[in-house]
Short mmCIF file of C-alpha atoms and ligand atoms in Angstrom, two decimals:
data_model
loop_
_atom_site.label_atom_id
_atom_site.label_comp_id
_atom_site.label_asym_id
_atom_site.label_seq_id
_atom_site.Cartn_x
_atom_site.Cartn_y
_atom_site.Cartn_z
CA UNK A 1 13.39 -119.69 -121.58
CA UNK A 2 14.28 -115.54 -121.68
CA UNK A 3 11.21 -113.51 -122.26
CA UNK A 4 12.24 -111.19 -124.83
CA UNK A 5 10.24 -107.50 -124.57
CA UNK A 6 7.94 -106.57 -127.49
CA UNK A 7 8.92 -103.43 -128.93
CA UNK A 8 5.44 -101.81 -130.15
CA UNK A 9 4.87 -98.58 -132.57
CA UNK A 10 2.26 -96.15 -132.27
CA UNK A 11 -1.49 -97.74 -133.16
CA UNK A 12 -1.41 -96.08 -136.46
CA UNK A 13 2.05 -96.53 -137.54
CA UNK A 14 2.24 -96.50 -141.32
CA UNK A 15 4.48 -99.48 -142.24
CA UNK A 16 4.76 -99.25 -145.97
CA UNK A 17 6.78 -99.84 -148.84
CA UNK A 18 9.06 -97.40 -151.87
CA UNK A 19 9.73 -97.80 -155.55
CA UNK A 20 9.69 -94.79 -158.12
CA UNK A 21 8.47 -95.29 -161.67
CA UNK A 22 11.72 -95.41 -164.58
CA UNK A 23 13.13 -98.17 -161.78
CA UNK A 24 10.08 -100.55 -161.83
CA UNK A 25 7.43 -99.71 -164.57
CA UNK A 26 9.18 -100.35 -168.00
CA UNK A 27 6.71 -99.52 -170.86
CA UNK A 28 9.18 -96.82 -171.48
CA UNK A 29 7.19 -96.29 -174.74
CA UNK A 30 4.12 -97.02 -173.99
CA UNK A 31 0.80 -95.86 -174.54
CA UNK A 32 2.58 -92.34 -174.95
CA UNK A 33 5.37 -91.89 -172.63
CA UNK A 34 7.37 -89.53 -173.53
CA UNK A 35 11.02 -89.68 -173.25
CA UNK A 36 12.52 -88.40 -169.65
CA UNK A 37 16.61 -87.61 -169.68
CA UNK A 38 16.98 -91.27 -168.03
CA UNK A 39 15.89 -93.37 -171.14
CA UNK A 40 18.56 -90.55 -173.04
CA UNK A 41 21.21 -90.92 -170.19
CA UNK A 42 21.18 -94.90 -170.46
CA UNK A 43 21.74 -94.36 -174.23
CA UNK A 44 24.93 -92.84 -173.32
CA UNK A 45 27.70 -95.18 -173.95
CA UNK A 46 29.41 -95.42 -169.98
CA UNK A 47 26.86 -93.91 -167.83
CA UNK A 48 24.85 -96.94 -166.65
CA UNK A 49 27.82 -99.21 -165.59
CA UNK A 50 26.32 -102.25 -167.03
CA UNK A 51 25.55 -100.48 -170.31
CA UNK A 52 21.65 -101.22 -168.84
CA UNK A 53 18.39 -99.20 -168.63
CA UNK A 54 14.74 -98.90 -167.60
CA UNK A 55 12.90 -99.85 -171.13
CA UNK A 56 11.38 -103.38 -169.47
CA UNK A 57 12.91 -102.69 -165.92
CA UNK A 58 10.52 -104.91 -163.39
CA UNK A 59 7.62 -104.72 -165.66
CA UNK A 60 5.44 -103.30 -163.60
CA UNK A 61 3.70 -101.14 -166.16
CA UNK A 62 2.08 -104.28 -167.04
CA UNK A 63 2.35 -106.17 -163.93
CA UNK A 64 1.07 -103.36 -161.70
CA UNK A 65 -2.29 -105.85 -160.27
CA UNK A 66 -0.06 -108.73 -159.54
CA UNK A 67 2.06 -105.83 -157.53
CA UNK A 68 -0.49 -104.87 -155.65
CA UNK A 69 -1.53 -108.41 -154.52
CA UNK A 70 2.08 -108.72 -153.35
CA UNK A 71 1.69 -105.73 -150.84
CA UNK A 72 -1.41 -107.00 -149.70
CA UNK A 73 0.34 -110.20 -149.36
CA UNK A 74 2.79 -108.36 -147.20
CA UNK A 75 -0.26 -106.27 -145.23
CA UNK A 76 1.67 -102.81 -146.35
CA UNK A 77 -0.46 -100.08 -144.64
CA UNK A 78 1.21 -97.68 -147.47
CA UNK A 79 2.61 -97.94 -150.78
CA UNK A 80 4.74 -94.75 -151.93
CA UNK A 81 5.40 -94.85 -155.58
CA UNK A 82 6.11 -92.17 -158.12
CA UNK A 83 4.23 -91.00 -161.00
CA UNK A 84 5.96 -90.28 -164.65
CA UNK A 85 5.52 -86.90 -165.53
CA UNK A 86 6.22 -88.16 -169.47
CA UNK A 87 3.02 -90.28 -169.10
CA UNK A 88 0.71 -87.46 -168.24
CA UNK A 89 2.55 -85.12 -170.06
CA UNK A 90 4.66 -86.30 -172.61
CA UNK A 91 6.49 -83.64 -173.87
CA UNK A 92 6.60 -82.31 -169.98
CA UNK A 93 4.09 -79.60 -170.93
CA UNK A 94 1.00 -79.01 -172.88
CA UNK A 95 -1.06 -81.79 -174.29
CA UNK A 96 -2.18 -84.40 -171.68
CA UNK A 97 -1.92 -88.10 -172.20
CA UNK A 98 -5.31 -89.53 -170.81
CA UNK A 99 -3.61 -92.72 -171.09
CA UNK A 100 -0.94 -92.36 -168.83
CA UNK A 101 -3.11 -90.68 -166.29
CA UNK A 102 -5.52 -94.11 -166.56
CA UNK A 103 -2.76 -96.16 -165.64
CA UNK A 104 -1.97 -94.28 -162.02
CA UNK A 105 -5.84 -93.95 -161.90
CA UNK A 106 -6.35 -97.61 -162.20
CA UNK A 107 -3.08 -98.44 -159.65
CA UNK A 108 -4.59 -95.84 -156.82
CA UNK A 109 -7.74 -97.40 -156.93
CA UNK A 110 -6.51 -101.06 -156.61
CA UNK A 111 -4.39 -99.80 -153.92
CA UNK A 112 -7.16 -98.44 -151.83
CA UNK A 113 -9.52 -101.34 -152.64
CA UNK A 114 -6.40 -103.22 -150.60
CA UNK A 115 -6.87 -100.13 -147.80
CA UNK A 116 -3.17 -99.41 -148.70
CA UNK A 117 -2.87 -95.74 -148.64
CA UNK A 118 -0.67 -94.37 -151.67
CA UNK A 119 1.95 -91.91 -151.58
CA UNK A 120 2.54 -90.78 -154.72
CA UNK A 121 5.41 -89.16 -155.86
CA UNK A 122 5.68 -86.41 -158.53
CA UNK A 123 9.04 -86.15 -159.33
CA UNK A 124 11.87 -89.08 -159.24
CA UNK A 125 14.75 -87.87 -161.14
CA UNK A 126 12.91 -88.55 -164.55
CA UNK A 127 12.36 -85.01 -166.24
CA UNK A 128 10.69 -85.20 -169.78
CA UNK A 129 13.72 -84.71 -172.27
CA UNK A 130 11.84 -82.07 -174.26
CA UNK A 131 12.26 -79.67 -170.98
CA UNK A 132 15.81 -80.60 -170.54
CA UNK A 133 16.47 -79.38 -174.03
CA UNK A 134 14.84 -76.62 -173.07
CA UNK A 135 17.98 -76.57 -170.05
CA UNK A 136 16.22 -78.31 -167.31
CA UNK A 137 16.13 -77.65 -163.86
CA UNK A 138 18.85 -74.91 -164.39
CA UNK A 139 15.95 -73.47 -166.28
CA UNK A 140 13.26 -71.13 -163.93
CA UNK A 141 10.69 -72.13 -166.45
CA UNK A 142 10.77 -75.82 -165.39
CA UNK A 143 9.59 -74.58 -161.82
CA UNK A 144 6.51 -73.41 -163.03
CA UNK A 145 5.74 -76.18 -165.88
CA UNK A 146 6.44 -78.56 -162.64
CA UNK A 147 3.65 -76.79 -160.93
CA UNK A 148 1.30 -77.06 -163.79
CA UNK A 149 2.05 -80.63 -163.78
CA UNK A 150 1.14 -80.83 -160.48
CA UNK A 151 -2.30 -79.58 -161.08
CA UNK A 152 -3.33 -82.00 -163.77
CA UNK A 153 -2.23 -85.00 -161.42
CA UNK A 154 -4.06 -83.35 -158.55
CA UNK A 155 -6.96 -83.00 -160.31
CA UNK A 156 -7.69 -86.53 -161.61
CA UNK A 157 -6.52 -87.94 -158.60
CA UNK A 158 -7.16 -85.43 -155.78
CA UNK A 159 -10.43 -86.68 -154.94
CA UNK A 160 -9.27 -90.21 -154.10
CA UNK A 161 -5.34 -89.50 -153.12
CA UNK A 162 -4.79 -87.81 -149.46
CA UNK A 163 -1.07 -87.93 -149.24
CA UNK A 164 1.31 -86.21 -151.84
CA UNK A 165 5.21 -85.72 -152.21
CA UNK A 166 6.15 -83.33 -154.54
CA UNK A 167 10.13 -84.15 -154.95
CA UNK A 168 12.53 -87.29 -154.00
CA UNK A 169 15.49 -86.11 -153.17
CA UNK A 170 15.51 -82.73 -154.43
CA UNK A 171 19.82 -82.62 -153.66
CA UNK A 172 20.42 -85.81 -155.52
CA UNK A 173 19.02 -84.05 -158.52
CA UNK A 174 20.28 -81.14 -158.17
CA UNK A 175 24.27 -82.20 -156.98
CA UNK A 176 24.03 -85.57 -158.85
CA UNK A 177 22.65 -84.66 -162.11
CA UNK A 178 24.84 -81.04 -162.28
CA UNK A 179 27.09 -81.18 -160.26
CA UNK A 180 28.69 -85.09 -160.53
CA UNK A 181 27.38 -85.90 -163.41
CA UNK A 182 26.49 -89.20 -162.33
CA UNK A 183 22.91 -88.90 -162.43
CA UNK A 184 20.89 -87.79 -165.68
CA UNK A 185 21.32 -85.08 -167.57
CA UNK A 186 24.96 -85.76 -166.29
CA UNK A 187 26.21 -82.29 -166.13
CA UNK A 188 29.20 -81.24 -164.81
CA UNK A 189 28.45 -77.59 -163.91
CA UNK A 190 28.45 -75.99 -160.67
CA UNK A 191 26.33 -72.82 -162.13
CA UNK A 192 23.48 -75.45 -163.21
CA UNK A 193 23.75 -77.20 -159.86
CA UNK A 194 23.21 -73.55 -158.27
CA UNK A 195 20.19 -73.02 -160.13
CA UNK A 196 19.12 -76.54 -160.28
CA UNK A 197 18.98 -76.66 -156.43
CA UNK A 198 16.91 -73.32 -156.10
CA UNK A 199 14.38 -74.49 -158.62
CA UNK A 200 13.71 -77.83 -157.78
CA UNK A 201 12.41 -76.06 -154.27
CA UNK A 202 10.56 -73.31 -156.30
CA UNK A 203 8.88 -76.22 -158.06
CA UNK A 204 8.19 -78.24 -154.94
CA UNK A 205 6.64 -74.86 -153.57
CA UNK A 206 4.44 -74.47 -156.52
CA UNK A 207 3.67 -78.01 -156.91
CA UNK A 208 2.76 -77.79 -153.00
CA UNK A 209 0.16 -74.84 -153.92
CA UNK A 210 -1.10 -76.84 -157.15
CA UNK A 211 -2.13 -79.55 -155.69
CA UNK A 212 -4.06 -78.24 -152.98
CA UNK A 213 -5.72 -75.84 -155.10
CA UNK A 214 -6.69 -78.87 -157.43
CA UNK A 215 -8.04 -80.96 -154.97
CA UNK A 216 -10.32 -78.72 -153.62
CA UNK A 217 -9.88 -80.42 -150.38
CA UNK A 218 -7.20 -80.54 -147.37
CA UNK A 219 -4.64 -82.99 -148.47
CA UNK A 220 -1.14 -83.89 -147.17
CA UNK A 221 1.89 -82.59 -149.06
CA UNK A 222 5.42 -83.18 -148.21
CA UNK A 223 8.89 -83.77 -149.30
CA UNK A 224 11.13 -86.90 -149.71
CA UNK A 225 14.54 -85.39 -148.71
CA UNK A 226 17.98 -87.38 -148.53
CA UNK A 227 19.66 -86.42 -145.32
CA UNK A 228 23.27 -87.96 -143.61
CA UNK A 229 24.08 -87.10 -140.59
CA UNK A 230 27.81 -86.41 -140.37
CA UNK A 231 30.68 -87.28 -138.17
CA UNK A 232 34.21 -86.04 -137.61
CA UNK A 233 37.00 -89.01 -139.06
CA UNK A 234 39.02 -87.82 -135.73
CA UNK A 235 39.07 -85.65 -132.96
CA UNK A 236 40.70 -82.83 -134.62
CA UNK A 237 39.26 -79.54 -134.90
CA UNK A 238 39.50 -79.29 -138.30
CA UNK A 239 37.41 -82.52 -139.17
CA UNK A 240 34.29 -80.45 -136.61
CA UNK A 241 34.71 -78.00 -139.72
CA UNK A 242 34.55 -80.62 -142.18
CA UNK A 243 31.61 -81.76 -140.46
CA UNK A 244 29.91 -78.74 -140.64
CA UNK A 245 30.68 -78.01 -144.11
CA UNK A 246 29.01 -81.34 -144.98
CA UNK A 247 26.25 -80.92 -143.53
CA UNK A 248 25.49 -77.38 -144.74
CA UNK A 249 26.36 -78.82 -148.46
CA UNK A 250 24.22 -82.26 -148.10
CA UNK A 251 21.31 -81.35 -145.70
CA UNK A 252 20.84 -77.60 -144.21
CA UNK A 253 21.28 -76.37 -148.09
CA UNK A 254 17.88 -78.34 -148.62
CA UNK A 255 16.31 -78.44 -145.12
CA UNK A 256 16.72 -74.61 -144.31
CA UNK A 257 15.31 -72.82 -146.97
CA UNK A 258 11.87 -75.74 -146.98
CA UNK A 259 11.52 -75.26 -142.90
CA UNK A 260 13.44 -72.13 -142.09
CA UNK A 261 12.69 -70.19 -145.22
CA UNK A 262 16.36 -69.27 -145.90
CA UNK A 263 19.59 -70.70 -147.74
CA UNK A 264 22.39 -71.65 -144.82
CA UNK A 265 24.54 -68.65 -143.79
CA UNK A 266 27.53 -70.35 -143.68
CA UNK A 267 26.89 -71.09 -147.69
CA UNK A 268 25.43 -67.88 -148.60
CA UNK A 269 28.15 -65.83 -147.05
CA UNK A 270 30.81 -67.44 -148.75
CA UNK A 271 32.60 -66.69 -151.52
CA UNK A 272 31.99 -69.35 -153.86
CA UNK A 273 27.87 -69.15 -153.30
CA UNK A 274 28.55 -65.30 -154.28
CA UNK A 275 30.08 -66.00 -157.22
CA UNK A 276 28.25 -68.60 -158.08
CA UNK A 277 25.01 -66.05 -157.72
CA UNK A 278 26.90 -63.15 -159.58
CA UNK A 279 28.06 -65.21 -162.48
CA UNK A 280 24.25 -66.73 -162.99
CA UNK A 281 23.00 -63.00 -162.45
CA UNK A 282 24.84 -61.98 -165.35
CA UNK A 283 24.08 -65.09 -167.41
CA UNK A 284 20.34 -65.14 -167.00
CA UNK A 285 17.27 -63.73 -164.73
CA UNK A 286 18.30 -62.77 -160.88
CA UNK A 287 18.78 -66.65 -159.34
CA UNK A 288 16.76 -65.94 -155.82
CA UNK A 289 13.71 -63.82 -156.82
CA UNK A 290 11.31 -61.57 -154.28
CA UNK A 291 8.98 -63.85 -152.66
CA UNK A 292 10.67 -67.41 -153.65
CA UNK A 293 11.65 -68.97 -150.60
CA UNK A 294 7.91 -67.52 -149.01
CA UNK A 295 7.26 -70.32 -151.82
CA UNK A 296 9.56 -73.20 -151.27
CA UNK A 297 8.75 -72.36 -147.31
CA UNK A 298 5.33 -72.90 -147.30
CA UNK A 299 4.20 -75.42 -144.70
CA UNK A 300 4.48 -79.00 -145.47
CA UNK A 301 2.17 -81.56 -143.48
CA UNK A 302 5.02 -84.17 -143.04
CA UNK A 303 8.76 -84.52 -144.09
CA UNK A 304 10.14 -87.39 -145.75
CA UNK A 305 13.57 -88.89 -144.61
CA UNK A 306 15.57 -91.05 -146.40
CA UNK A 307 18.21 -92.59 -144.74
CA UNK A 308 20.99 -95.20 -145.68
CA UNK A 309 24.02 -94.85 -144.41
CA UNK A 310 26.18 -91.60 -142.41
CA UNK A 311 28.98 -89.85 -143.76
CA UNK A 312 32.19 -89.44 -141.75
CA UNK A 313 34.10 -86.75 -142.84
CA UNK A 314 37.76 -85.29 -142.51
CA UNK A 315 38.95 -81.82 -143.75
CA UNK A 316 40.93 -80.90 -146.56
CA UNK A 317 41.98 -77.19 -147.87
CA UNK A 318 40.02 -76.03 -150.52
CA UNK A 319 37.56 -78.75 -150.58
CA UNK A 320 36.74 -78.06 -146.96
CA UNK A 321 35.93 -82.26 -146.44
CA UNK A 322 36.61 -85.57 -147.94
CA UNK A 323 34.47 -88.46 -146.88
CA UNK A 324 36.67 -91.34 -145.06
CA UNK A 325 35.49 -95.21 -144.84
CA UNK A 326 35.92 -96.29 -141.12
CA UNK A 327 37.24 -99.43 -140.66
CA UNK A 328 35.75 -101.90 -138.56
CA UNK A 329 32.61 -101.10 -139.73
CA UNK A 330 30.06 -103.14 -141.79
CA UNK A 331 29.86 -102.10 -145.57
CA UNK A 332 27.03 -103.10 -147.96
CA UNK A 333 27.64 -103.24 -151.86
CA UNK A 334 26.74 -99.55 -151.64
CA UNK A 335 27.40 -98.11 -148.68
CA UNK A 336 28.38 -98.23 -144.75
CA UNK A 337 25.80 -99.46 -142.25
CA UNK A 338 25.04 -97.76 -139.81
CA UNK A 339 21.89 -97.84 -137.99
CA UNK A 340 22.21 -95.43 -134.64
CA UNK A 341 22.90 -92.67 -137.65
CA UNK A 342 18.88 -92.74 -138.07
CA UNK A 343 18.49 -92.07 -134.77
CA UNK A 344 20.88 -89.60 -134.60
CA UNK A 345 19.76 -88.32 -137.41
CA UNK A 346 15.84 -87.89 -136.23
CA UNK A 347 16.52 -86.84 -132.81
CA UNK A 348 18.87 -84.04 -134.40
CA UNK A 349 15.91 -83.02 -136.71
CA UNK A 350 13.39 -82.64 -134.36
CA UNK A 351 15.47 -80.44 -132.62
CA UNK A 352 16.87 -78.47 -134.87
CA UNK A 353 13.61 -77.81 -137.16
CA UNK A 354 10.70 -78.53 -134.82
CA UNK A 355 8.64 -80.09 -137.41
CA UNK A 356 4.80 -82.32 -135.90
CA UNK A 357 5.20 -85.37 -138.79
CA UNK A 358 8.78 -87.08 -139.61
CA UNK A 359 8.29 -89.85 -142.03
CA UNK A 360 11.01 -92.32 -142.59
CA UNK A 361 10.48 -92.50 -146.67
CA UNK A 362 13.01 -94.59 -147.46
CA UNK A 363 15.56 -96.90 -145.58
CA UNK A 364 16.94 -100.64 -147.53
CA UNK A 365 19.97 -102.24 -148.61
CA UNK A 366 21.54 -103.78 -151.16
CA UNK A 367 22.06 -107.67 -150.79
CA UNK A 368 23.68 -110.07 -153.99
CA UNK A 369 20.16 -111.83 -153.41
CA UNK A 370 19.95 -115.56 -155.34
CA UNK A 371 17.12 -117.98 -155.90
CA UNK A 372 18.02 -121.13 -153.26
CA UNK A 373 17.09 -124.75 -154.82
CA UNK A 374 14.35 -124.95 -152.42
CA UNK A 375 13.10 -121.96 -154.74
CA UNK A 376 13.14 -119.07 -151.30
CA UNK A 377 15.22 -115.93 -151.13
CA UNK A 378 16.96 -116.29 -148.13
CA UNK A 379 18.51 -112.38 -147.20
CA UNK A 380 19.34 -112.35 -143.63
CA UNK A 381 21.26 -109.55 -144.25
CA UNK A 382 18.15 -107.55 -145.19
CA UNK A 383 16.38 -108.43 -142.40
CA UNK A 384 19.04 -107.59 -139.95
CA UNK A 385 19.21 -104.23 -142.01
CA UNK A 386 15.89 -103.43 -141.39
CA UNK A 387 15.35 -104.48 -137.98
CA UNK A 388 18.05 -102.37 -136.49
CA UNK A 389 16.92 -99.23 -138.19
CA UNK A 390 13.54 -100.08 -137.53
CA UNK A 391 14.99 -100.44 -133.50
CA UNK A 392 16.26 -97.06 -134.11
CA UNK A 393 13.18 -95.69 -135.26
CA UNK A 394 11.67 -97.05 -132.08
CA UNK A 395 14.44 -95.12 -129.98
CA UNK A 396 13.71 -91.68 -131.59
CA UNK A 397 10.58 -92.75 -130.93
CA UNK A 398 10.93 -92.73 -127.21
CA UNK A 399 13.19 -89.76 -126.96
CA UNK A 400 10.10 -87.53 -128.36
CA UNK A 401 10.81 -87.39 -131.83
CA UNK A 402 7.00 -87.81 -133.97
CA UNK A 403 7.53 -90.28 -136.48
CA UNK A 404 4.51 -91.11 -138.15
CA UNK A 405 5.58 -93.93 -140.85
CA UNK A 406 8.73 -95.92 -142.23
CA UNK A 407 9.45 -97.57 -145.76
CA UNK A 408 11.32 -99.92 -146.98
CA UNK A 409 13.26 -99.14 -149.75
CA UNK A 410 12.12 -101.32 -152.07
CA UNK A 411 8.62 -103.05 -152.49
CA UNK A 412 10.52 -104.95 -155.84
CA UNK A 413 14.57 -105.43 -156.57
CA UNK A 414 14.32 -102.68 -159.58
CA UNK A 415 16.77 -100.81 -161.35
CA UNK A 416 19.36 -99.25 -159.65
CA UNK A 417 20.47 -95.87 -161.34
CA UNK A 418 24.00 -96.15 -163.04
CA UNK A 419 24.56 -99.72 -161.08
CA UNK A 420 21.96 -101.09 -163.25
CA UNK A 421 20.18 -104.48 -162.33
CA UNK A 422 23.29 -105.67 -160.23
CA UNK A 423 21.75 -103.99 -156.66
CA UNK A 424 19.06 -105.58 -155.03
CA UNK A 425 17.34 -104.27 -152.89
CA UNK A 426 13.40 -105.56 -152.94
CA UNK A 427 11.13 -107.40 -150.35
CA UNK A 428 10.34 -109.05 -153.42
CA UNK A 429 12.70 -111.01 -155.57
CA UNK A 430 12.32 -110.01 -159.56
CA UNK A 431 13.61 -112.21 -162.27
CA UNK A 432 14.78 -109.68 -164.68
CA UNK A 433 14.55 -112.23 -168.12
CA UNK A 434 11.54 -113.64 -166.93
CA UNK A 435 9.86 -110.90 -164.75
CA UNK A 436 8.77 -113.42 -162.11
CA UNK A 437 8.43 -112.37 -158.89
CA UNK A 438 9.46 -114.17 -155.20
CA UNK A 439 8.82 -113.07 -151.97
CA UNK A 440 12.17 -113.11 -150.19
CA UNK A 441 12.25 -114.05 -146.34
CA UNK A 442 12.93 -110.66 -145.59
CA UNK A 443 8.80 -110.29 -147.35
CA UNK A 444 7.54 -112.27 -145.27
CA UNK A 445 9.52 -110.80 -142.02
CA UNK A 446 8.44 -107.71 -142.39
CA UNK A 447 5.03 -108.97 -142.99
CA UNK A 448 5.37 -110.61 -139.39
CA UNK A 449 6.52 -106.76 -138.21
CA UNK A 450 3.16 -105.71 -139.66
CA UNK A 451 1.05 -107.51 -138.05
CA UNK A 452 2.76 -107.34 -134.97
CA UNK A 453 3.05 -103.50 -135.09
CA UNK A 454 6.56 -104.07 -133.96
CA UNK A 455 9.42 -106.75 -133.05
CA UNK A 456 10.80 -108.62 -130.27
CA UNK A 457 14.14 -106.46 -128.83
C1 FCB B 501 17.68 -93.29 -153.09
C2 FCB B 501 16.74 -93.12 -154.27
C3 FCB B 501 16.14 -94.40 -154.75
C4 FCB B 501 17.14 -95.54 -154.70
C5 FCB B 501 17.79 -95.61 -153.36
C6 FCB B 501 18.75 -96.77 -153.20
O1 FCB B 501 18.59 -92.26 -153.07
O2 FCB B 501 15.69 -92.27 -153.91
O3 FCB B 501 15.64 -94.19 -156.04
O4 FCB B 501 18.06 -95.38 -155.71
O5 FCB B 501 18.46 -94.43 -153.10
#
C-alpha cells in the first residue's frame, strides 16, 4: 500500500461554516420583522425564477437550537451567519425591536456554549424596505442609518461577539441590485449603482467605527468581499485589456478604495466614471465627500474572500469585455469550477494589497442533491468541490499567503436568490415541505477534515 502525505493547516485554523439570514431563517414576519426589499422583490411577478421566496425558507428562525447541534455535530470551529437589520430595527431606523435582538442574543450564546466562534454579519443584501423607499443605498443617508445600526447590534452583543463583518459582498449589491437588476431593489440604473457602490463602503466604514466604539473593547471587524480573478479567453492583446477592465470593474473598484484608500485610476479617469460623477453632482449632494474614503479605508483586522468560480474574459468595443465559457472545463449548475483560481486568486492578493489576515468566507457549490433509499445524501461532487479548493488553500498557504480561516458555503441547502430552492448547496440536506434536516456525506467529510486539521493529498 502507497502512503499518501497528510496535508495539515495551521494549529488554529478556523474551519467553519456560511449562511445569511432571508436564505435560512423564515419568520419573515415574525416577532416584528420588518419588511427588507427581498420579501418585496419575491412579490414581484418574474424576479425569483421559481416565483419562490424566503417567508418559511429553512426555518431556522425556529429551528435555530437544532442548527446549532448540527455544527457541533460537524465540530465547526466557526459559524458566520448574518443578522436582519428588519429584526432589530424594523423600519431600518428608530425604534428597536428587543425581540429580534433576543433571537441573535439567544443563537450567539448557544453558539459559544458549543465553543463555535460566530461571525456575524450585518448586512446580506436584505435592506429594510422603509429605507429603500427612502432610495436606498443610492441614498447617503442609508450610510449613516447603517452605522447607527451597527451600534445597537454592537452594543447588545459586543461583550460576548469578537469577530464582526460589516458587508457581504458589498459589489453584488451595489452592481446586482442597480446595475442588473437581478438582485433586490432590481434597478436598472448605472447612476444608483455609482452611488450605491460608494455608500455601501461609507457604511461599512461607519459601521467599522460603530461597532468598536460600542463594544468598548478591541474586536475584529472585516469585510466579506466577492473577488474573481480574471483570465484572458486568448492570447490576444486585446483580451489582457479585457482582463484588466474586469478586474478593475469586479474587484480593484471594491478592494482599492477599503485597502488602498482610493477608487482605481483606470475607472476614475475615464469618461464614463466622470460622467457618471457629474451627472449625480448635479442630481444630488457631491458623490465622493472630504474625508470618505479616510472612512471606508480604515483598517480592517481580516478580509473576507469569497470565491466560486474565475471569470475568463475576451474584449469587445464599447463594453471593453464579455465573459466566455471555456470548454473542456467542468461547469456546476451555477458556474465554472475552477479551483487553482483560489490560489491564484490569494497569492495575487497578498501581493498586491499586503494585508496580515485573509479569510476564505465563502467557497461551495451547487449539487441537484436527492434523498437515497438508504435515507443518506450522497454528493461526491461536493466533496470533490471542497477538497480541491481546500488543497488550494493549502498551496497559498505554503507560498506565504496568511490565511487564517475557510467556510463552506453553506452550513444548510437555503434559498438561493432569484434561483429559488432549486440550488443546493448545504452540508446539510433541508427538506423544504417538511423542514427536516440530513447530514449529507459531504457533513460528515468535512467533519473528518476537522478533526484532522487537514486531508490526505
Ligand atoms: C454568494 C452569496 C451567498 C450565496 C452564494 C452562492 O455570492 O454571498 O448569499 O448566494 O453566493
Amino acid at each position: 500500500m502507497t502512503e499518501t502525505a497528510w496535508i495539515r493547516f495551521p494549529k488554529d485554523f478556523l474551519w467553519g461554516a456560511a449562511t445569511s439570514a432571508y436564505q435560512i431563517e423564515g419568520g419573515w414576519n415574525e416577532d416584528g420583522r420588518g419588511p427588507s426589499i427581498w420579501d418585496h422583490f419575491c412579490r414581484q411577478p418574474g424576479r425569483v425564477q421559481t416565483g419562490e421566496n424566503g417567508d418559511s425558507a429553512a426555518d431556522h428562525y425556529h429551528r435555530w437550537a437544532e442548527d446549532v447541534d448540527l455544527m457541533s455535530q460537524i465540530g465547526l470551529k466557526a459559524y458566520r451567519f448574518s443578522v436582519a437589520w428588519t429584526r432589530i430595527l424594523p423600519t431600518g431606523a428608530g425604534a428597536v425591536n428587543k425581540a429580534g435582538l433576543d433571537f441573535y442574543d439567544r443563537l450567539v450564546d448557544a453558539l459559544l456554549e458549543k465553543g463555535i466562534t460566530p461571525y456575524p454579519t450585518l448586512f446580506h443584501y436584505d435592506l429594510p424596505q422603509p429605507l429603500q423607499d427612502r432610495g436606498g443605498w443610492p441614498n447617503r443617508d442609508t450610510a449613516k442609518l447603517f452605522g447607527d445600526y451597527a451600534a445597537v447590534i454592537g452594543a447588545r452583543l459586543g461583550d460576548r461577539v469578537d469577530h464582526w463583518i460589516t458587508h457581504n459582498e458589498p459589489w453584488v449589491t451595489a452592481f446586482l441590485g442597480h446595475l442588473t437588476g437581478e438582485h433586490a431593489p432590481g434597478q436598472r440604473n448605472p447612476f444608483a449603482t455609482v452611488a450605491a457602490t460608494h455608500h455601501v463602503l461609507l457604511s461599512h466604514g461607519y459601521a467599522l467605527q460603530a461597532l468598536r466604539a460600542a463594544a468598548k473593547r478591541p474586536l475584529q471587524v472585516g469585510a466579506a468581499l466577492n473577488l474573481s480573478p480574471s483570465y484572458p479567453a486568448s492570447s490576444a492583446p486585446t483580451d489582457q485589456k479585457a482582463v484588466q477592465f474586469t478586474d478593475g470593474f469586479i474587484n480593484r473598484i471594491i478592494l482599492d478604495p477599503l485597502l488602498k484608500g482610493r477608487y482605481p485610476e483606470d475607472f476614475t479617469s475615464s469618461w464614463v466614471w466622470r460622467w457618471l460623477e457629474r451627472g449625480l453632482g448635479r442630481r444630488s449632494r457631491q458623490l465622493i465627500q472630504a474625508d470618505d474614503l479616510k472612512v471606508i479605508a480604515a483598517p480592517m483586522d481580516f478580509v473576507g474572500v469569497n470565491y466560486y468560480t474565475r471569470a475568463v474574459v475576451r474584449y469587445l468595443p464599447v463594453v471593453q469585455s464579455m465573459q466566455t465559457r471555456p470548454k473542456d472545463s467542468e461547469y456546476s449548475q451555477m458556474w465554472e469550477i475552477y479551483p487553482p483560481g483560489l490560489y491564484d486568486l490569494l497569492t495575487r492578493l497578498h501581493k498586491e494589497y499586503g494585508h496580515a489576515n485573509w479569510l476564505v468566507s465563502e467557497n461551495g457549490v451547487p449539487v441537484p442533491d436527492v434523498v437515497a433509499a438508504d435515507g443518506g445524501v450522497h454528493d461526491p461532487d461536493r466533496i470533490r468541490y471542497l477538497r480541491n479548493h481546500i488543497l488550494q488553500v493549502q498551496r497559498a498557504l505554503a507560498a506565504g499567503v496568511p490565511v487564517s480561516g475557510y467556510f463552506v458555503w453553506s452550513l444548510l441547502d437555503n434559498f438561493e436568490w432569484v434561483y429559488g430552492y432549486g440550488r443546493r448547496f448545504g452540508l446539510v440536506y433541508v427538506d423544504f415541505a417538511t423542514k427536516q434536516r440530513t447530514l449529507k456525506d459531504s457533513g460528515k467529510w468535512y467533519a473528518q477534515v476537522i478533526r484532522d486539521n487537514g486531508l490526505q493529498a
